[in-house]
Amino acid sequence: MQIVHSPLHARHDGGMELHRGELVPCFEMPVRVDYILAAVQAAGLPVMAPRDFGLAPILRVHDADFVAFLQTAFDQWKAAGKDGFMLPSGFAARSMRQDHIPTGINGKLGYYAYDAGTPIVEGTWEAAFAGAQSALTAAALVAEGAPAAYALCRPPGHHAGHATYGGYCFLNNAAIAAQFLRDQGQARVAVLDVDYHHGNGTQDIFWERGDVLTVSIHGTPESEYPFFRGYADERGAGAGLGFNHNFPLPRGTEWDAWHAALTEAIAAVRAFAPEALVVSLGVDTYEHDPISAFKLKEAHYPLMGTEIAGLGLPTVFVQEGGYAVEEIGRNVAGVLTGFENQGMAR
């Protein structure tokens, strides 16, 4: 399996986040990638730099004004006499107007963001753009005939919607990869999200589409971020009705219950009969993750990869969450090697 990675991810570094009422250093940090990279290289998986596909594939899933905001936000921040990291101080929430984009940077932050946990710094756009190119390169490899590829993206992406950012995510790498596969001729693509947190951005982007199935296994929004999406009754709308599946699980969920949900999720993917699969690979389901509450153990991640491989689909893995940084590499490598070993056994 080819690994696609850009060192430009490290340009997104620094800042504080508001986490459950406390202002703390960001859990999403560059060292996460260092541990993953070391583990996949130790497993013998080759690493390559991404190709440059430009903005066009990003604009296939994201609003142009939103992308322009991300490109210029830090410059606007500096022009307003500020520096450091950027967090919003107000939001376009219920009862607020959402049909007018403010001209000032503080208003724009609250218009496009939906949390105060996703700081923008000077290198954020460069890192996010490189992450999207990594996802596109992995998707291109699969479209060109590779059985699987893994995009080691950072920052992650599955919380980024059509025109919103949050949850450490700015561009939705998995959605960009899925759309690219569609544009390369795959008639039906499935996105399977195994991150601890609901893939609300991916759901948003494909909500009214029947050509891309979205399936997410995650902590219940009754108590877990993003709180306001991820319920089981969210099934899509219009042409997309019935093509969105959520499997919310309670805090403390262990492997047996999580695996049962994975079995249902895989059955939903199989029934959809896609031509390719994108996996939003978060390993914050791990028992010692500092901001999550499932109880999966290190030994379970190769089993996860084996189960996913059983679908027999060309597969793009895209890195999402995982904040137990010393273990993240072993858990990611566990999924990928479990997938690889099952594929070789077929």
mmCIF file of C-alpha atoms in Angstrom:
data_model
loop_
_atom_site.group_PDB
_atom_site.id
_atom_site.type_symbol
_atom_site.label_atom_id
_atom_site.label_comp_id
_atom_site.label_asym_id
_atom_site.label_seq_id
_atom_site.Cartn_x
_atom_site.Cartn_y
_atom_site.Cartn_z
ATOM 1 C CA MET A 1 0.000 0.000 0.000
ATOM 2 C CA GLN A 2 1.361 3.401 -1.006
ATOM 3 C CA ILE A 3 1.455 6.099 1.684
ATOM 4 C CA VAL A 4 1.019 9.713 0.532
ATOM 5 C CA HIS A 5 2.362 12.401 2.844
ATOM 6 C CA SER A 6 3.451 16.042 2.751
ATOM 7 C CA PRO A 7 5.707 17.605 5.402
ATOM 8 C CA LEU A 8 3.793 20.847 4.846
ATOM 9 C CA HIS A 9 1.258 19.571 7.393
ATOM 10 C CA ALA A 10 3.595 21.013 10.062
ATOM 11 C CA ARG A 11 2.798 24.552 8.874
ATOM 12 C CA HIS A 12 -0.448 24.216 10.849
ATOM 13 C CA ASP A 13 1.031 24.418 14.330
ATOM 14 C CA GLY A 14 0.205 26.245 17.515
ATOM 15 C CA GLY A 15 -2.747 27.894 19.122
ATOM 16 C CA MET A 16 -5.256 27.073 21.809
ATOM 17 C CA GLU A 17 -8.689 25.485 21.649
ATOM 18 C CA LEU A 18 -11.805 25.751 23.771
ATOM 19 C CA HIS A 19 -12.388 22.128 24.823
ATOM 20 C CA ARG A 20 -15.476 21.438 26.937
ATOM 21 C CA GLY A 21 -15.305 24.881 28.528
ATOM 22 C CA GLU A 22 -11.531 25.046 29.059
ATOM 23 C CA LEU A 23 -8.958 26.903 26.973
ATOM 24 C CA VAL A 24 -6.170 24.367 26.418
ATOM 25 C CA PRO A 25 -3.315 23.706 23.947
ATOM 26 C CA CYS A 26 -4.587 21.937 20.842
ATOM 27 C CA PHE A 27 -4.803 18.152 21.016
ATOM 28 C CA GLU A 28 -4.409 18.094 17.221
ATOM 29 C CA MET A 29 -0.653 18.660 16.864
ATOM 30 C CA PRO A 30 2.089 18.001 14.281
ATOM 31 C CA VAL A 31 3.775 15.254 16.307
ATOM 32 C CA ARG A 32 0.779 12.998 15.569
ATOM 33 C CA VAL A 33 2.076 12.608 12.026
ATOM 34 C CA ASP A 34 5.623 11.884 13.181
ATOM 35 C CA TYR A 35 4.438 8.824 15.109
ATOM 36 C CA ILE A 36 2.259 7.598 12.233
ATOM 37 C CA LEU A 37 5.005 8.088 9.661
ATOM 38 C CA ALA A 38 7.515 6.185 11.772
ATOM 39 C CA ALA A 39 5.098 3.293 12.292
ATOM 40 C CA VAL A 40 4.071 2.873 8.646
ATOM 41 C CA GLN A 41 7.685 3.063 7.510
ATOM 42 C CA ALA A 42 8.639 0.460 10.117
ATOM 43 C CA ALA A 43 5.883 -1.724 8.649
ATOM 44 C CA GLY A 44 7.600 -1.487 5.265
ATOM 45 C CA LEU A 45 4.972 0.677 3.562
ATOM 46 C CA PRO A 46 6.422 3.051 0.938
ATOM 47 C CA VAL A 47 5.940 6.809 1.291
ATOM 48 C CA MET A 48 5.565 9.302 -1.554
ATOM 49 C CA ALA A 49 4.915 13.031 -1.888
ATOM 50 C CA PRO A 50 1.544 14.197 -3.221
ATOM 51 C CA ARG A 51 0.939 15.429 -6.728
ATOM 52 C CA ASP A 52 -0.532 18.915 -7.183
ATOM 53 C CA PHE A 53 -4.097 18.811 -8.502
ATOM 54 C CA GLY A 54 -4.736 22.485 -7.797
ATOM 55 C CA LEU A 55 -7.949 24.007 -6.489
ATOM 56 C CA ALA A 56 -10.421 22.559 -8.990
ATOM 57 C CA PRO A 57 -11.069 19.228 -7.178
ATOM 58 C CA ILE A 58 -11.436 21.074 -3.858
ATOM 59 C CA LEU A 59 -14.059 23.351 -5.384
ATOM 60 C CA ARG A 60 -16.034 20.277 -6.460
ATOM 61 C CA VAL A 61 -17.113 19.837 -2.820
ATOM 62 C CA HIS A 62 -16.449 23.181 -1.101
ATOM 63 C CA ASP A 63 -18.041 26.602 -1.633
ATOM 64 C CA ALA A 64 -15.752 28.990 -3.516
ATOM 65 C CA ASP A 65 -16.243 31.883 -1.069
ATOM 66 C CA PHE A 66 -15.435 29.567 1.836
ATOM 67 C CA VAL A 67 -12.236 28.388 0.163
ATOM 68 C CA ALA A 68 -11.251 31.990 -0.573
ATOM 69 C CA PHE A 69 -11.806 32.790 3.113
ATOM 70 C CA LEU A 70 -9.470 29.987 4.184
ATOM 71 C CA GLN A 71 -6.843 31.154 1.705
ATOM 72 C CA THR A 72 -6.850 34.742 2.967
ATOM 73 C CA ALA A 73 -8.042 34.552 6.590
ATOM 74 C CA PHE A 74 -4.665 34.947 8.263
ATOM 75 C CA ASP A 75 -3.696 37.838 6.001
ATOM 76 C CA GLN A 76 -6.955 39.581 6.952
ATOM 77 C CA TRP A 77 -6.199 38.877 10.611
ATOM 78 C CA LYS A 78 -2.773 40.505 10.301
ATOM 79 C CA ALA A 79 -4.222 43.433 8.372
ATOM 80 C CA ALA A 80 -6.498 44.014 11.355
ATOM 81 C CA GLY A 81 -3.383 44.396 13.511
ATOM 82 C CA LYS A 82 -3.438 40.926 15.049
ATOM 83 C CA ASP A 83 -1.107 37.937 15.076
ATOM 84 C CA GLY A 84 -0.846 34.461 16.592
ATOM 85 C CA PHE A 85 -3.860 32.175 16.318
ATOM 86 C CA MET A 86 -7.428 32.976 15.322
ATOM 87 C CA LEU A 87 -10.615 31.828 17.069
ATOM 88 C CA PRO A 88 -14.148 33.156 16.501
ATOM 89 C CA SER A 89 -15.937 35.178 19.162
ATOM 90 C CA GLY A 90 -19.478 34.924 17.794
ATOM 91 C CA PHE A 91 -21.438 32.537 15.588
ATOM 92 C CA ALA A 92 -24.254 32.617 13.028
ATOM 93 C CA ALA A 93 -26.386 30.417 15.286
ATOM 94 C CA ARG A 94 -30.173 30.110 15.704
ATOM 95 C CA SER A 95 -32.043 33.422 15.266
ATOM 96 C CA MET A 96 -28.960 35.006 13.682
ATOM 97 C CA ARG A 97 -28.875 35.935 9.998
ATOM 98 C CA GLN A 98 -27.027 33.452 7.819
ATOM 99 C CA ASP A 99 -27.674 35.077 4.446
ATOM 100 C CA HIS A 100 -25.050 37.803 4.784
ATOM 101 C CA ILE A 101 -21.288 37.278 5.037
ATOM 102 C CA PRO A 102 -19.648 39.970 7.175
ATOM 103 C CA THR A 103 -16.775 41.918 5.641
ATOM 104 C CA GLY A 104 -14.663 42.018 8.803
ATOM 105 C CA ILE A 105 -12.452 39.094 9.743
ATOM 106 C CA ASN A 106 -14.045 38.559 13.174
ATOM 107 C CA GLY A 107 -17.491 38.240 11.624
ATOM 108 C CA LYS A 108 -16.190 35.954 8.897
ATOM 109 C CA LEU A 109 -14.658 33.639 11.485
ATOM 110 C CA GLY A 110 -18.014 33.209 13.208
ATOM 111 C CA TYR A 111 -19.847 32.846 9.907
ATOM 112 C CA TYR A 112 -17.746 29.948 8.629
ATOM 113 C CA ALA A 113 -16.699 28.280 11.919
ATOM 114 C CA TYR A 114 -19.037 26.366 14.216
ATOM 115 C CA ASP A 115 -16.736 25.930 17.211
ATOM 116 C CA ALA A 116 -13.937 27.700 19.082
ATOM 117 C CA GLY A 117 -11.711 24.646 19.000
ATOM 118 C CA THR A 118 -10.213 25.026 15.530
ATOM 119 C CA PRO A 119 -7.614 27.797 15.450
ATOM 120 C CA ILE A 120 -6.288 29.205 12.203
ATOM 121 C CA VAL A 121 -2.579 30.101 12.167
ATOM 122 C CA GLU A 122 -0.278 31.503 9.522
ATOM 123 C CA GLY A 123 0.386 28.134 7.850
ATOM 124 C CA THR A 124 -3.095 26.636 8.088
ATOM 125 C CA TRP A 125 -4.080 27.050 4.444
ATOM 126 C CA GLU A 126 -0.762 25.677 3.186
ATOM 127 C CA ALA A 127 -1.135 22.598 5.413
ATOM 128 C CA ALA A 128 -4.805 22.036 4.564
ATOM 129 C CA PHE A 129 -4.149 22.391 0.833
ATOM 130 C CA ALA A 130 -1.266 19.879 1.055
ATOM 131 C CA GLY A 131 -3.527 17.478 2.952
ATOM 132 C CA ALA A 132 -6.163 17.704 0.234
ATOM 133 C CA GLN A 133 -3.507 17.034 -2.415
ATOM 134 C CA SER A 134 -2.422 13.958 -0.450
ATOM 135 C CA ALA A 135 -5.993 12.661 -0.432
ATOM 136 C CA LEU A 136 -6.356 13.390 -4.140
ATOM 137 C CA THR A 137 -3.096 11.583 -4.909
ATOM 138 C CA ALA A 138 -4.212 8.512 -2.954
ATOM 139 C CA ALA A 139 -7.525 8.587 -4.819
ATOM 140 C CA ALA A 140 -5.713 8.940 -8.145
ATOM 141 C CA LEU A 141 -3.531 5.922 -7.354
ATOM 142 C CA VAL A 142 -6.653 3.852 -6.691
ATOM 143 C CA ALA A 143 -8.401 5.205 -9.799
ATOM 144 C CA GLU A 144 -5.313 4.171 -11.771
ATOM 145 C CA GLY A 145 -5.561 0.594 -10.527
ATOM 146 C CA ALA A 146 -3.890 0.362 -7.118
ATOM 147 C CA PRO A 147 -5.951 -1.812 -4.748
ATOM 148 C CA ALA A 148 -5.470 0.665 -1.886
ATOM 149 C CA ALA A 149 -3.620 3.816 -0.826
ATOM 150 C CA TYR A 150 -3.377 5.799 2.398
ATOM 151 C CA ALA A 151 -3.347 9.599 2.640
ATOM 152 C CA LEU A 152 -1.551 10.696 5.789
ATOM 153 C CA CYS A 153 -3.432 13.992 5.978
ATOM 154 C CA ARG A 154 -3.117 16.635 8.617
ATOM 155 C CA PRO A 155 -5.103 18.637 9.573
ATOM 156 C CA PRO A 156 -7.938 16.107 9.413
ATOM 157 C CA GLY A 157 -11.046 16.780 7.364
ATOM 158 C CA HIS A 158 -14.291 14.940 8.110
ATOM 159 C CA HIS A 159 -15.868 17.763 10.163
ATOM 160 C CA ALA A 160 -15.445 20.313 7.351
ATOM 161 C CA GLY A 161 -18.720 20.869 5.519
ATOM 162 C CA HIS A 162 -19.527 22.431 2.171
ATOM 163 C CA ALA A 163 -18.940 25.917 3.611
ATOM 164 C CA THR A 164 -18.043 25.392 7.274
ATOM 165 C CA TYR A 165 -15.047 24.393 9.340
ATOM 166 C CA GLY A 166 -14.618 23.004 12.849
ATOM 167 C CA GLY A 167 -13.418 19.991 14.781
ATOM 168 C CA TYR A 168 -9.795 20.660 13.718
ATOM 169 C CA CYS A 169 -10.917 20.352 10.062
ATOM 170 C CA PHE A 170 -10.762 22.902 7.233
ATOM 171 C CA LEU A 171 -11.003 20.943 3.963
ATOM 172 C CA ASN A 172 -12.838 17.623 3.841
ATOM 173 C CA ASN A 173 -10.141 15.323 2.494
ATOM 174 C CA ALA A 174 -12.356 12.222 2.429
ATOM 175 C CA ALA A 175 -15.139 14.008 0.538
ATOM 176 C CA ILE A 176 -12.630 15.488 -1.905
ATOM 177 C CA ALA A 177 -11.236 11.985 -2.525
ATOM 178 C CA ALA A 178 -14.718 10.495 -2.964
ATOM 179 C CA GLN A 179 -15.747 13.176 -5.446
ATOM 180 C CA PHE A 180 -12.501 12.700 -7.363
ATOM 181 C CA LEU A 181 -13.237 8.983 -7.682
ATOM 182 C CA ARG A 182 -16.703 9.841 -8.999
ATOM 183 C CA ASP A 183 -15.184 12.249 -11.495
ATOM 184 C CA GLN A 184 -12.763 9.528 -12.623
ATOM 185 C CA GLY A 185 -15.688 7.297 -13.568
ATOM 186 C CA GLN A 186 -16.606 5.282 -10.471
ATOM 187 C CA ALA A 187 -20.399 5.409 -10.588
ATOM 188 C CA ARG A 188 -20.941 4.767 -6.874
ATOM 189 C CA VAL A 189 -18.553 5.508 -4.023
ATOM 190 C CA ALA A 190 -18.988 4.770 -0.320
ATOM 191 C CA VAL A 191 -17.412 6.679 2.577
ATOM 192 C CA LEU A 192 -16.993 4.700 5.793
ATOM 193 C CA ASP A 193 -16.083 6.840 8.799
ATOM 194 C CA VAL A 194 -14.637 4.951 11.788
ATOM 195 C CA ASP A 195 -13.434 8.006 13.726
ATOM 196 C CA TYR A 196 -14.754 8.428 17.284
ATOM 197 C CA HIS A 197 -16.547 11.625 16.257
ATOM 198 C CA HIS A 198 -19.358 11.828 13.736
ATOM 199 C CA GLY A 199 -18.335 12.784 10.193
ATOM 200 C CA ASN A 200 -20.802 15.654 10.067
ATOM 201 C CA GLY A 201 -18.983 17.508 7.304
ATOM 202 C CA THR A 202 -19.007 14.499 4.987
ATOM 203 C CA GLN A 203 -22.683 13.954 5.744
ATOM 204 C CA ASP A 204 -23.387 17.613 4.926
ATOM 205 C CA ILE A 205 -21.583 17.500 1.593
ATOM 206 C CA PHE A 206 -23.349 14.360 0.299
ATOM 207 C CA TRP A 207 -26.686 14.785 2.155
ATOM 208 C CA GLU A 208 -28.795 15.119 -0.993
ATOM 209 C CA ARG A 209 -26.873 12.710 -3.217
ATOM 210 C CA GLY A 210 -27.523 9.065 -3.983
ATOM 211 C CA ASP A 211 -24.232 8.358 -5.759
ATOM 212 C CA VAL A 212 -22.093 8.620 -2.605
ATOM 213 C CA LEU A 213 -23.065 6.572 0.439
ATOM 214 C CA THR A 214 -21.976 7.980 3.817
ATOM 215 C CA VAL A 215 -21.706 5.692 6.847
ATOM 216 C CA SER A 216 -20.390 6.776 10.258
ATOM 217 C CA ILE A 217 -19.769 4.869 13.523
ATOM 218 C CA HIS A 218 -19.219 7.314 16.374
ATOM 219 C CA GLY A 219 -19.875 8.476 19.909
ATOM 220 C CA THR A 220 -23.472 9.507 20.493
ATOM 221 C CA PRO A 221 -24.124 13.221 19.914
ATOM 222 C CA GLU A 222 -26.111 13.186 23.150
ATOM 223 C CA SER A 223 -22.756 13.683 24.886
ATOM 224 C CA GLU A 224 -20.033 13.743 22.198
ATOM 225 C CA TYR A 225 -18.762 16.284 19.681
ATOM 226 C CA PRO A 226 -20.132 17.594 17.326
ATOM 227 C CA PHE A 227 -23.266 17.290 19.537
ATOM 228 C CA PHE A 228 -25.820 18.437 16.948
ATOM 229 C CA ARG A 229 -25.331 15.848 14.200
ATOM 230 C CA GLY A 230 -24.907 12.089 14.076
ATOM 231 C CA TYR A 231 -28.252 10.698 15.205
ATOM 232 C CA ALA A 232 -29.499 7.438 13.715
ATOM 233 C CA ASP A 233 -32.574 9.097 12.175
ATOM 234 C CA GLU A 234 -30.438 11.294 9.882
ATOM 235 C CA ARG A 235 -30.901 9.427 6.594
ATOM 236 C CA GLY A 236 -30.282 12.025 3.895
ATOM 237 C CA ALA A 237 -32.744 14.087 1.870
ATOM 238 C CA GLY A 238 -34.028 14.326 -1.683
ATOM 239 C CA ALA A 239 -32.009 12.089 -3.987
ATOM 240 C CA GLY A 240 -29.859 11.215 -0.976
ATOM 241 C CA LEU A 241 -32.653 9.869 1.215
ATOM 242 C CA GLY A 242 -31.593 6.466 2.510
ATOM 243 C CA PHE A 243 -27.940 6.946 1.542
ATOM 244 C CA ASN A 244 -26.701 8.187 4.914
ATOM 245 C CA HIS A 245 -26.295 5.782 7.843
ATOM 246 C CA ASN A 246 -25.263 6.734 11.366
ATOM 247 C CA PHE A 247 -24.348 4.310 14.145
ATOM 248 C CA PRO A 248 -24.104 6.360 17.363
ATOM 249 C CA LEU A 249 -22.729 4.453 20.360
ATOM 250 C CA PRO A 250 -22.518 5.359 24.072
ATOM 251 C CA ARG A 251 -19.422 6.359 26.005
ATOM 252 C CA GLY A 252 -17.512 3.323 27.203
ATOM 253 C CA THR A 253 -18.332 1.183 24.154
ATOM 254 C CA GLU A 254 -15.959 -1.793 23.916
ATOM 255 C CA TRP A 255 -14.884 -3.890 20.925
ATOM 256 C CA ASP A 256 -17.789 -6.342 20.820
ATOM 257 C CA ALA A 257 -20.439 -3.612 20.549
ATOM 258 C CA TRP A 258 -18.273 -1.499 18.247
ATOM 259 C CA HIS A 259 -17.603 -4.516 16.037
ATOM 260 C CA ALA A 260 -21.333 -5.241 15.839
ATOM 261 C CA ALA A 261 -21.858 -1.692 14.527
ATOM 262 C CA LEU A 262 -19.008 -2.182 12.039
ATOM 263 C CA THR A 263 -20.692 -5.366 10.813
ATOM 264 C CA GLU A 264 -23.903 -3.410 10.161
ATOM 265 C CA ALA A 265 -21.986 -0.583 8.526
ATOM 266 C CA ILE A 266 -20.161 -2.975 6.210
ATOM 267 C CA ALA A 267 -23.463 -4.627 5.323
ATOM 268 C CA ALA A 268 -24.821 -1.201 4.348
ATOM 269 C CA VAL A 269 -21.768 -0.567 2.162
ATOM 270 C CA ARG A 270 -22.068 -3.983 0.540
ATOM 271 C CA ALA A 271 -25.788 -3.447 -0.189
ATOM 272 C CA PHE A 272 -24.937 -0.140 -1.893
ATOM 273 C CA ALA A 273 -22.553 -2.020 -4.229
ATOM 274 C CA PRO A 274 -20.005 0.775 -4.679
ATOM 275 C CA GLU A 275 -17.116 0.652 -7.103
ATOM 276 C CA ALA A 276 -14.706 2.204 -4.587
ATOM 277 C CA LEU A 277 -14.459 2.914 -0.870
ATOM 278 C CA VAL A 278 -13.054 5.852 1.085
ATOM 279 C CA VAL A 279 -12.308 5.226 4.768
ATOM 280 C CA SER A 280 -12.132 8.159 7.176
ATOM 281 C CA LEU A 281 -9.563 6.543 9.436
ATOM 282 C CA GLY A 282 -9.699 7.966 12.928
ATOM 283 C CA VAL A 283 -8.100 5.925 15.712
ATOM 284 C CA ASP A 284 -9.435 8.060 18.567
ATOM 285 C CA THR A 285 -11.606 5.046 19.400
ATOM 286 C CA TYR A 286 -8.543 3.832 21.336
ATOM 287 C CA GLU A 287 -9.082 3.249 25.072
ATOM 288 C CA HIS A 288 -6.490 5.818 26.155
ATOM 289 C CA ASP A 289 -7.416 8.625 23.779
ATOM 290 C CA PRO A 290 -7.535 11.849 25.837
ATOM 291 C CA ILE A 291 -10.661 13.366 24.259
ATOM 292 C CA SER A 292 -12.699 10.252 23.433
ATOM 293 C CA ALA A 293 -14.448 7.532 25.411
ATOM 294 C CA PHE A 294 -14.519 4.206 23.545
ATOM 295 C CA LYS A 295 -12.467 1.277 24.815
ATOM 296 C CA LEU A 296 -10.851 -0.293 21.753
ATOM 297 C CA LYS A 297 -7.452 -1.835 22.379
ATOM 298 C CA GLU A 298 -4.355 -1.922 20.196
ATOM 299 C CA ALA A 299 -5.073 -5.522 19.152
ATOM 300 C CA HIS A 300 -8.420 -4.497 17.655
ATOM 301 C CA TYR A 301 -7.051 -2.250 14.913
ATOM 302 C CA PRO A 302 -5.655 -5.036 12.699
ATOM 303 C CA LEU A 303 -9.055 -6.733 13.057
ATOM 304 C CA MET A 304 -10.707 -3.534 11.850
ATOM 305 C CA GLY A 305 -8.471 -3.491 8.786
ATOM 306 C CA THR A 306 -9.236 -7.148 8.086
ATOM 307 C CA GLU A 307 -12.992 -6.500 8.232
ATOM 308 C CA ILE A 308 -12.759 -3.559 5.844
ATOM 309 C CA ALA A 309 -10.612 -5.556 3.431
ATOM 310 C CA GLY A 310 -13.355 -8.172 3.354
ATOM 311 C CA LEU A 311 -15.412 -5.817 1.200
ATOM 312 C CA GLY A 312 -12.951 -6.452 -1.636
ATOM 313 C CA LEU A 313 -13.129 -2.839 -2.842
ATOM 314 C CA PRO A 314 -10.483 -0.452 -4.164
ATOM 315 C CA THR A 315 -9.929 1.586 -1.001
ATOM 316 C CA VAL A 316 -8.597 5.029 -0.119
ATOM 317 C CA PHE A 317 -7.723 5.510 3.561
ATOM 318 C CA VAL A 318 -7.682 9.131 4.727
ATOM 319 C CA GLN A 319 -6.294 10.049 8.140
ATOM 320 C CA GLU A 320 -8.676 11.724 10.575
ATOM 321 C CA GLY A 321 -8.411 11.801 14.386
ATOM 322 C CA GLY A 322 -6.409 10.051 17.074
ATOM 323 C CA TYR A 323 -4.878 12.006 19.938
ATOM 324 C CA ALA A 324 -3.086 9.406 22.065
ATOM 325 C CA VAL A 325 -0.006 10.422 20.153
ATOM 326 C CA GLU A 326 2.455 7.780 21.334
ATOM 327 C CA GLU A 327 0.080 4.977 20.311
ATOM 328 C CA ILE A 328 -1.465 6.560 17.207
ATOM 329 C CA GLY A 329 1.177 5.234 14.844
ATOM 330 C CA ARG A 330 0.848 1.633 15.972
ATOM 331 C CA ASN A 331 -2.941 1.792 15.730
ATOM 332 C CA VAL A 332 -2.940 3.296 12.235
ATOM 333 C CA ALA A 333 -0.318 0.802 11.067
ATOM 334 C CA GLY A 334 -2.424 -1.952 12.626
ATOM 335 C CA VAL A 335 -5.434 -1.068 10.472
ATOM 336 C CA LEU A 336 -3.357 -0.771 7.299
ATOM 337 C CA THR A 337 -1.397 -3.996 7.806
ATOM 338 C CA GLY A 338 -4.569 -5.858 8.778
ATOM 339 C CA PHE A 339 -6.103 -4.660 5.510
ATOM 340 C CA GLU A 340 -2.992 -5.573 3.535
ATOM 341 C CA ASN A 341 -2.651 -9.030 5.027
ATOM 342 C CA GLN A 342 -6.286 -9.873 4.371
ATOM 343 C CA GLY A 343 -5.962 -8.608 0.807
ATOM 344 C CA MET A 344 -2.930 -10.832 0.173
ATOM 345 C CA ALA A 345 -4.807 -13.797 1.647
ATOM 346 C CA ARG A 346 -7.692 -13.455 -0.816
#
